[in-house]
Coordinates of C-alpha atoms in Angstrom, one line a residue:
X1 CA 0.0 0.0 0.0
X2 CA 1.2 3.4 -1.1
X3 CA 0.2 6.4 0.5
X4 CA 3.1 8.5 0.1
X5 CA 2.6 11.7 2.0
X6 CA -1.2 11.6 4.1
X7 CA -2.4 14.4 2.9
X8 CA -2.0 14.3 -0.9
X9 CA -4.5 10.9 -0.5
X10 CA -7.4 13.1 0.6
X11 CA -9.6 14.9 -1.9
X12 CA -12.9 16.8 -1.4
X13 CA -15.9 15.7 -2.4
X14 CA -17.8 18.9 -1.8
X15 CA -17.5 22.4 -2.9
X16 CA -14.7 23.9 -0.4
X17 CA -17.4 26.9 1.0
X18 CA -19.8 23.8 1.8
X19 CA -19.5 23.6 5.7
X20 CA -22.2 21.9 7.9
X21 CA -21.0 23.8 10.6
X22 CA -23.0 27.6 11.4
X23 CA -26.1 26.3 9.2
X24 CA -29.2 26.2 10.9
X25 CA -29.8 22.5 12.3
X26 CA -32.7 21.3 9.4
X27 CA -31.2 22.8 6.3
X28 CA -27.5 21.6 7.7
X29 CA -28.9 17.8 8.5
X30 CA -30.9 18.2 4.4
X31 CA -27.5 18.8 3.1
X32 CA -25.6 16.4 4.9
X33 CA -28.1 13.9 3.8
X34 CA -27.5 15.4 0.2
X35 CA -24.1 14.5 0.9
X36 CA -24.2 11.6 2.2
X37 CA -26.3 10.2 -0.2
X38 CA -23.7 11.3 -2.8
X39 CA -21.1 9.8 -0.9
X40 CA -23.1 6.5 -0.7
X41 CA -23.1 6.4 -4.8
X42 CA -19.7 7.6 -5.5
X43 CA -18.8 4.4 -3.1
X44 CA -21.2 2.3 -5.4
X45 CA -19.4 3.6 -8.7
X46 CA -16.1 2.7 -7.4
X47 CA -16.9 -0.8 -5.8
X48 CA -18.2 -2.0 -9.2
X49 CA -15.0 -0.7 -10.7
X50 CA -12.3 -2.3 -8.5
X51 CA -11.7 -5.0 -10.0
X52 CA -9.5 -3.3 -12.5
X53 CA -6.1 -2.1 -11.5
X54 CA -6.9 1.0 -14.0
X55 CA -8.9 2.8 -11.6
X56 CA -7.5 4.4 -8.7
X57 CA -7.7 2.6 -5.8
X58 CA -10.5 3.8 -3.4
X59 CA -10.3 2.8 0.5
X60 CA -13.8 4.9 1.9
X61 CA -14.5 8.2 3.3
X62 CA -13.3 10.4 6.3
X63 CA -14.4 13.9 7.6
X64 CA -12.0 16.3 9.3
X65 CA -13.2 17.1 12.7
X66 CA -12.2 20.9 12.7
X67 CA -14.1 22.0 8.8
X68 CA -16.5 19.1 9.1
X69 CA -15.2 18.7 5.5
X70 CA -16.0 15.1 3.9
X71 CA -13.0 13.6 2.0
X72 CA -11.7 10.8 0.0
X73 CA -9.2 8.2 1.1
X74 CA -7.1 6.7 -2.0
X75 CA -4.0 5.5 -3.2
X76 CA -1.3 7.8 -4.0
X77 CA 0.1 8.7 -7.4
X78 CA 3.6 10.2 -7.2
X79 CA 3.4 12.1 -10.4
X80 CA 0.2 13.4 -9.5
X81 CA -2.3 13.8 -12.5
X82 CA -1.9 14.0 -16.4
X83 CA -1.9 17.7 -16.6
X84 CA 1.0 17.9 -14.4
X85 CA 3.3 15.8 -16.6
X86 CA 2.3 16.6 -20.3
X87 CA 6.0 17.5 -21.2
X88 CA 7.4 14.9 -19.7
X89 CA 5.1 12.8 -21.5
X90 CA 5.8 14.7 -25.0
X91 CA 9.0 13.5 -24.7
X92 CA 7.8 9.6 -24.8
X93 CA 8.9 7.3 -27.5
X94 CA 5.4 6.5 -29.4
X95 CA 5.5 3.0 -28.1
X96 CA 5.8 4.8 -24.4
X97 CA 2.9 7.1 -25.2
X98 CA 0.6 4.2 -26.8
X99 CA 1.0 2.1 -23.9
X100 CA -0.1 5.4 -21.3
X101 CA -2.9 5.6 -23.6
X102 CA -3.8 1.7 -23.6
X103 CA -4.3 2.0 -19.7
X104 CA -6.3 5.2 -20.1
X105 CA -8.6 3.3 -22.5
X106 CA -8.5 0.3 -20.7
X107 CA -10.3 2.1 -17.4
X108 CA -12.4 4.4 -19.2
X109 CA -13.8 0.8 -21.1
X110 CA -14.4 -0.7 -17.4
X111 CA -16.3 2.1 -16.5
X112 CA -18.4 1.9 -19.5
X113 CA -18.8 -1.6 -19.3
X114 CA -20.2 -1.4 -15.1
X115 CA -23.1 0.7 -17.3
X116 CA -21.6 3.8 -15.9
X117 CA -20.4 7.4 -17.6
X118 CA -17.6 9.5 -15.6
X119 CA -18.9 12.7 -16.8
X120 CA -16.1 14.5 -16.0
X121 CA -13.2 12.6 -17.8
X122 CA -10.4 15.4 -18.4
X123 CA -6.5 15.3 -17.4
X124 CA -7.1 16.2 -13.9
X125 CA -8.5 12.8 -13.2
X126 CA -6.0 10.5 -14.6
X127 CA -3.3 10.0 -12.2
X128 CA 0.1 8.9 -12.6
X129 CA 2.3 6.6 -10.3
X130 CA 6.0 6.4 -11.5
X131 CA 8.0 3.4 -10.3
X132 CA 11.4 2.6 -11.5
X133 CA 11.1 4.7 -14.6
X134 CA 7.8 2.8 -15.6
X135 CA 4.8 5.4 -15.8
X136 CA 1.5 3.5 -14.3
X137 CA -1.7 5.3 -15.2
X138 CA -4.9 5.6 -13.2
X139 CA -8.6 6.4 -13.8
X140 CA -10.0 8.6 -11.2
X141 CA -12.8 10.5 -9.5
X142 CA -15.6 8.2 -11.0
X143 CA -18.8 9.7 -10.4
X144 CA -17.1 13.2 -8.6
X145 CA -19.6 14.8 -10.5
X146 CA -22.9 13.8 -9.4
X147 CA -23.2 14.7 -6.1
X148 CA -21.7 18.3 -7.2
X149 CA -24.5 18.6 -10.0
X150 CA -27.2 18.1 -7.7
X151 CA -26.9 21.6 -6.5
X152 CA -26.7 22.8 -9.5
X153 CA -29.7 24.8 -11.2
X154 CA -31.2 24.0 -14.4
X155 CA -29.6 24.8 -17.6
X156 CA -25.9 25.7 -15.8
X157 CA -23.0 23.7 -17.4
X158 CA -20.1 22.4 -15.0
X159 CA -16.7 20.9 -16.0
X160 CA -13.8 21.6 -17.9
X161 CA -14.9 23.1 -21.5
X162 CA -12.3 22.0 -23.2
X163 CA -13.0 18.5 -22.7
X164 CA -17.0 18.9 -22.9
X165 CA -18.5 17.2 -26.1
X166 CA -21.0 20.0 -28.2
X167 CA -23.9 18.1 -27.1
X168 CA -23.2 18.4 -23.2
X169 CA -22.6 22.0 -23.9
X170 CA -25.6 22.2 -25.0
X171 CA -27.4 20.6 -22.3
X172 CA -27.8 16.8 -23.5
X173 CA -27.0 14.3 -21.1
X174 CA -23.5 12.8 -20.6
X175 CA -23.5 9.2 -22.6
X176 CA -19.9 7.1 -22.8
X177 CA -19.6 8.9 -26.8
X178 CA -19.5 12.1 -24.5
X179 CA -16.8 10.6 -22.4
X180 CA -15.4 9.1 -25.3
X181 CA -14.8 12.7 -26.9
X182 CA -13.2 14.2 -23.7
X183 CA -10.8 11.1 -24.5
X184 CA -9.8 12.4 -27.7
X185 CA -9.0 15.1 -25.9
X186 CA -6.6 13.7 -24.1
X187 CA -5.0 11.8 -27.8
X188 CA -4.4 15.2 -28.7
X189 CA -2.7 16.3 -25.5
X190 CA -0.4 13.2 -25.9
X191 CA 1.0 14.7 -29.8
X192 CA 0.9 18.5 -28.3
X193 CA 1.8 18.6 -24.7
X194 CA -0.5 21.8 -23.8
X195 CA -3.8 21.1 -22.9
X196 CA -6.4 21.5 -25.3
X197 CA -7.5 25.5 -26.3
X198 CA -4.7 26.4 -23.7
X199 CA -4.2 30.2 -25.3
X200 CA -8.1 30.8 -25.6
X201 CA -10.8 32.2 -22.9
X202 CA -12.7 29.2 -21.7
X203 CA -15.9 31.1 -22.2
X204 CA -18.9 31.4 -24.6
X205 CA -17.2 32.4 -27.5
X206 CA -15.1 28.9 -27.3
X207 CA -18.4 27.1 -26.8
X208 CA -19.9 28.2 -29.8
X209 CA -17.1 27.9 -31.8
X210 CA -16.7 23.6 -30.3
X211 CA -20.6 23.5 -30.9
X212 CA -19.6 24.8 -34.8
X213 CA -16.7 22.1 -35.4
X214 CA -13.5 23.7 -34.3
X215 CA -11.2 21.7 -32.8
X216 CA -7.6 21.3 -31.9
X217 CA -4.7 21.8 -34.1
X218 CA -3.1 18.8 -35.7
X219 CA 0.2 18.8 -34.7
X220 CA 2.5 18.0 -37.4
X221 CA 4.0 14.6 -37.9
X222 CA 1.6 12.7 -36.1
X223 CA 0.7 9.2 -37.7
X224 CA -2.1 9.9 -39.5
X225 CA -3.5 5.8 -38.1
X226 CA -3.5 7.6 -34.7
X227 CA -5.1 11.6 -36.4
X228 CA -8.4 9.5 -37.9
X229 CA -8.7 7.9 -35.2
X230 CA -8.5 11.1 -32.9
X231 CA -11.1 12.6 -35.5
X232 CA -14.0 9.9 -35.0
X233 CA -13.3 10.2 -31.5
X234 CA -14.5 14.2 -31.5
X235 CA -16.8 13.7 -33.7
X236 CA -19.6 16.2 -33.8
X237 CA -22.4 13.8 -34.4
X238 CA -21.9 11.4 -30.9
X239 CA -23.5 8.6 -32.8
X240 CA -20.1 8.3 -35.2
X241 CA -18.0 8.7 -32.4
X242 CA -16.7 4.8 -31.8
X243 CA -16.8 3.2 -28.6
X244 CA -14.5 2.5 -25.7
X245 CA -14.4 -0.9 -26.4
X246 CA -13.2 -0.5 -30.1
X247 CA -10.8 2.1 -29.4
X248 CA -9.2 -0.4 -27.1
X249 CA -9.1 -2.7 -29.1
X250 CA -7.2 -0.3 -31.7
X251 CA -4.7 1.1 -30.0
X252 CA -4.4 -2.7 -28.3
X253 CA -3.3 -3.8 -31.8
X254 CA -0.8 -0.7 -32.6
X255 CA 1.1 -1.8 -29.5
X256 CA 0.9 -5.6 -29.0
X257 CA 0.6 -6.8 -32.9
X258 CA 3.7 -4.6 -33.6
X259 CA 5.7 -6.9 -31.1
X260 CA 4.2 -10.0 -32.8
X261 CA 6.8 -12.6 -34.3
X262 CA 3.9 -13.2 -36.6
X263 CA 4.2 -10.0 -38.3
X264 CA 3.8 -11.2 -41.9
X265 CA 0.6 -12.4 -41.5
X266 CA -0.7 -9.1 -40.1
X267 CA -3.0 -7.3 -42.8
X268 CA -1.5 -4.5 -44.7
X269 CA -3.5 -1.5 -43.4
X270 CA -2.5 -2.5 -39.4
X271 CA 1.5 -3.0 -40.6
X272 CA 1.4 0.1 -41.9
X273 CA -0.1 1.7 -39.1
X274 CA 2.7 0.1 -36.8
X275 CA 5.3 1.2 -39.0
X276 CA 3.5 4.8 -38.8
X277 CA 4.3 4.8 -35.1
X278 CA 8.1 3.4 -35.6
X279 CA 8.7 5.8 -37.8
X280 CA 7.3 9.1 -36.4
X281 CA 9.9 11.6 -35.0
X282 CA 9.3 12.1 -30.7
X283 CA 6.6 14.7 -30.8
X284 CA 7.3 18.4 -30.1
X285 CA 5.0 21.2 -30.2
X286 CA 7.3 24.3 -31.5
X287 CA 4.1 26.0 -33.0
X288 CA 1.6 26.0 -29.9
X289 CA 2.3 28.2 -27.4
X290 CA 3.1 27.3 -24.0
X291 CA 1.3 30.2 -22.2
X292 CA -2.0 30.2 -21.1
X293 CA -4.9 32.6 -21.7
X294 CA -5.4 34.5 -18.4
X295 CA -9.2 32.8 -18.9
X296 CA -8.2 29.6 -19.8
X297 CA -9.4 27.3 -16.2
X298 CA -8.2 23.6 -16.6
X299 CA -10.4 22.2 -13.7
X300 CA -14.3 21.9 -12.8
X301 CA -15.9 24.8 -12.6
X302 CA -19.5 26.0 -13.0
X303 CA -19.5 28.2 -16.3
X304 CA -20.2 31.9 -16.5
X305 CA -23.6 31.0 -19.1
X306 CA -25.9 28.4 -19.4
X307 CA -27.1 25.9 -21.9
X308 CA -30.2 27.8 -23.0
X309 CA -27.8 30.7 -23.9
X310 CA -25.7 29.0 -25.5
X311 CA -28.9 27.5 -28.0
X312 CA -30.3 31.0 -28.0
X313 CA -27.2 32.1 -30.1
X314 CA -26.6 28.4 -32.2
X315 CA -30.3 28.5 -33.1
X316 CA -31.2 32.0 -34.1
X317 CA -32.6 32.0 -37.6
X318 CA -30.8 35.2 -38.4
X319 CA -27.2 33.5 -37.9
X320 CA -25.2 36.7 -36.9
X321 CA -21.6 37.3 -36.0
X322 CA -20.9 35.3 -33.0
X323 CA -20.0 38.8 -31.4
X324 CA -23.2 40.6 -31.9
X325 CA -25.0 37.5 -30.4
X326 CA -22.9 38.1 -27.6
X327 CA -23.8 41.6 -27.0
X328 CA -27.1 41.0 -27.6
X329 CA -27.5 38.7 -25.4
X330 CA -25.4 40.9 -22.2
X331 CA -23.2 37.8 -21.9

């Protein structure tokens, strides 16, 4: 059991200005029932999920005695999460980077196949334990996001924008094509090293312009296997996007069939996928810029406009300038 240094295995469930404590007695025992009942599912989500060494380990609850503050008792990841280590991951061998990739897969498919969605699948959950030079990589936070939307009102949109599919944006619910979308994501984080719209405000103008097809650069000299891949996965239509069990099964065959003695009898289009990755240069990302917007917020967050805005403007008949549907609408 790791647990590295006690604190860094505790993480909040709540909101950090949610305190029981100096609330009158019946809404204060409401809310910790809210909680609790959140608590209870999160547990739930996780049990059904430990079967797989993908997912984070997850050992229960505790509550500090001074904040009254509920927390989450897990295993330790020395590297801490994804975000933290994009450029030491840019600097992977492909083979390296496929593999960190297969594992992400791997517990995003478990998930999916338990019947569950982690609505909130961005870099910030997946976790990274480093032992002797071997990068082990971990799903977490499964199901974070439910007991936080229950206080939320209708129409408001919370989580990382980047890694929101259109239709969540728009106010569908999160299916496992939304989760497979913030995945591609993460594919693109993997060729670039900078999360994803890292020099743009994370605010309605970036919505609109997701919800009208933009998306991230390709970065140059990336195997074009791995860019059509990347493509179905953010897909604007969810129903083309594939699922979590085929993109395993992909990037499965890019890293285990390339090792095969058999190699002959693999089928053209899959050797020269492999040979794609052999041959690619290590990624580098000299055209992106390393500095981030000022408005550019890489964790969960409830968003300054809502759903129905955001339709207001995709919808209008007249089809103005993005900017005057701004104004006119005071956002």
């Amino acid at each position: 059991m790791d647990f590295c240094k006690f604190p860094k295995n505790l993480k909040e469930v709540v909101p950090r200005n949610l305190k029981l404590k100096g609330v009158r007695r019946r809404l204060g025992m409401m809310m910790g029932m809210m909680i609790l009942g959140g608590m209870m599912m999160l547990w739930k989500y996780h049990k059904s999920c430990l079967s797989s060494d993908k997912i984070i380990y997850f050992y229960g609850f505790t509550k500090d005695p001074n904040t009254l503050k509920y927390m989450v008792v897990m295993d330790c990841a020395n590297k801490g999460n994804l975000r933290g280590n994009l450029m030491r991951v840019i600097k992977k061998k492909w083979s390296q980077k496929l593999y960190m990739l297969y594992e992400i897969i791997s517990g995003l498919n478990n998930i999916h196949e338990q019947n569950l969605i982690h609505c909130d699948f961005h870099d910030g959950n997946i976790l990274d334990h480093n032992y002797e030079d071997n990068d082990k990589i971990y799903v977490s936070d499964l199901g974070l996001c439910r007991p936080v939307k229950s206080f939320l009102k209708e129409h408001s949109i919370y989580g990382v924008l980047p890694f929101m599919a259109p239709e969540v944006l728009r106010g569908k619910s999160y299916t496992p094509a939304s989760d497979i979308y913030s995945f591609s994501m993460i594919m693109w984080e993997f060729t670039s090293g900078i999360p994803p719209f890292n020099d743009k405000a994370h605010d309605i103008q970036l919505s609109l312009s997701i919800c009208k097809g933009e998306r991230p650069e390709i970065i140059e000299d990336t195997p074009q296997c791995y860019v059509d891949l990347m493509k179905r996965c953010w897909d604007e239509d969810s129903l083309n996007r594939p699922s979590s069990k085929e993109v395993l099964s992909i990037i499965e065959n890019w890293i285990f069939r390339s090792s095969d003695k058999k190699i002959k009898d693999i089928n053209e289009e899959l050797k020269y996928n492999i040979m794609e990755f052999i041959n690619a240069p290590i990624g580098h990302n000299n055209n992106l810029s390393n500095e981030s917007h000022p408005q550019a917020y890489n964790t969960s967050r409830l968003l300054g406009f809502t759903s129905k805005e955001l339709n207001e403007i995709l919808e209008s008949k007249d089809s103005p300038d993005l900017d005057d549907c701004i104004v006119l609408l005071g956002v």
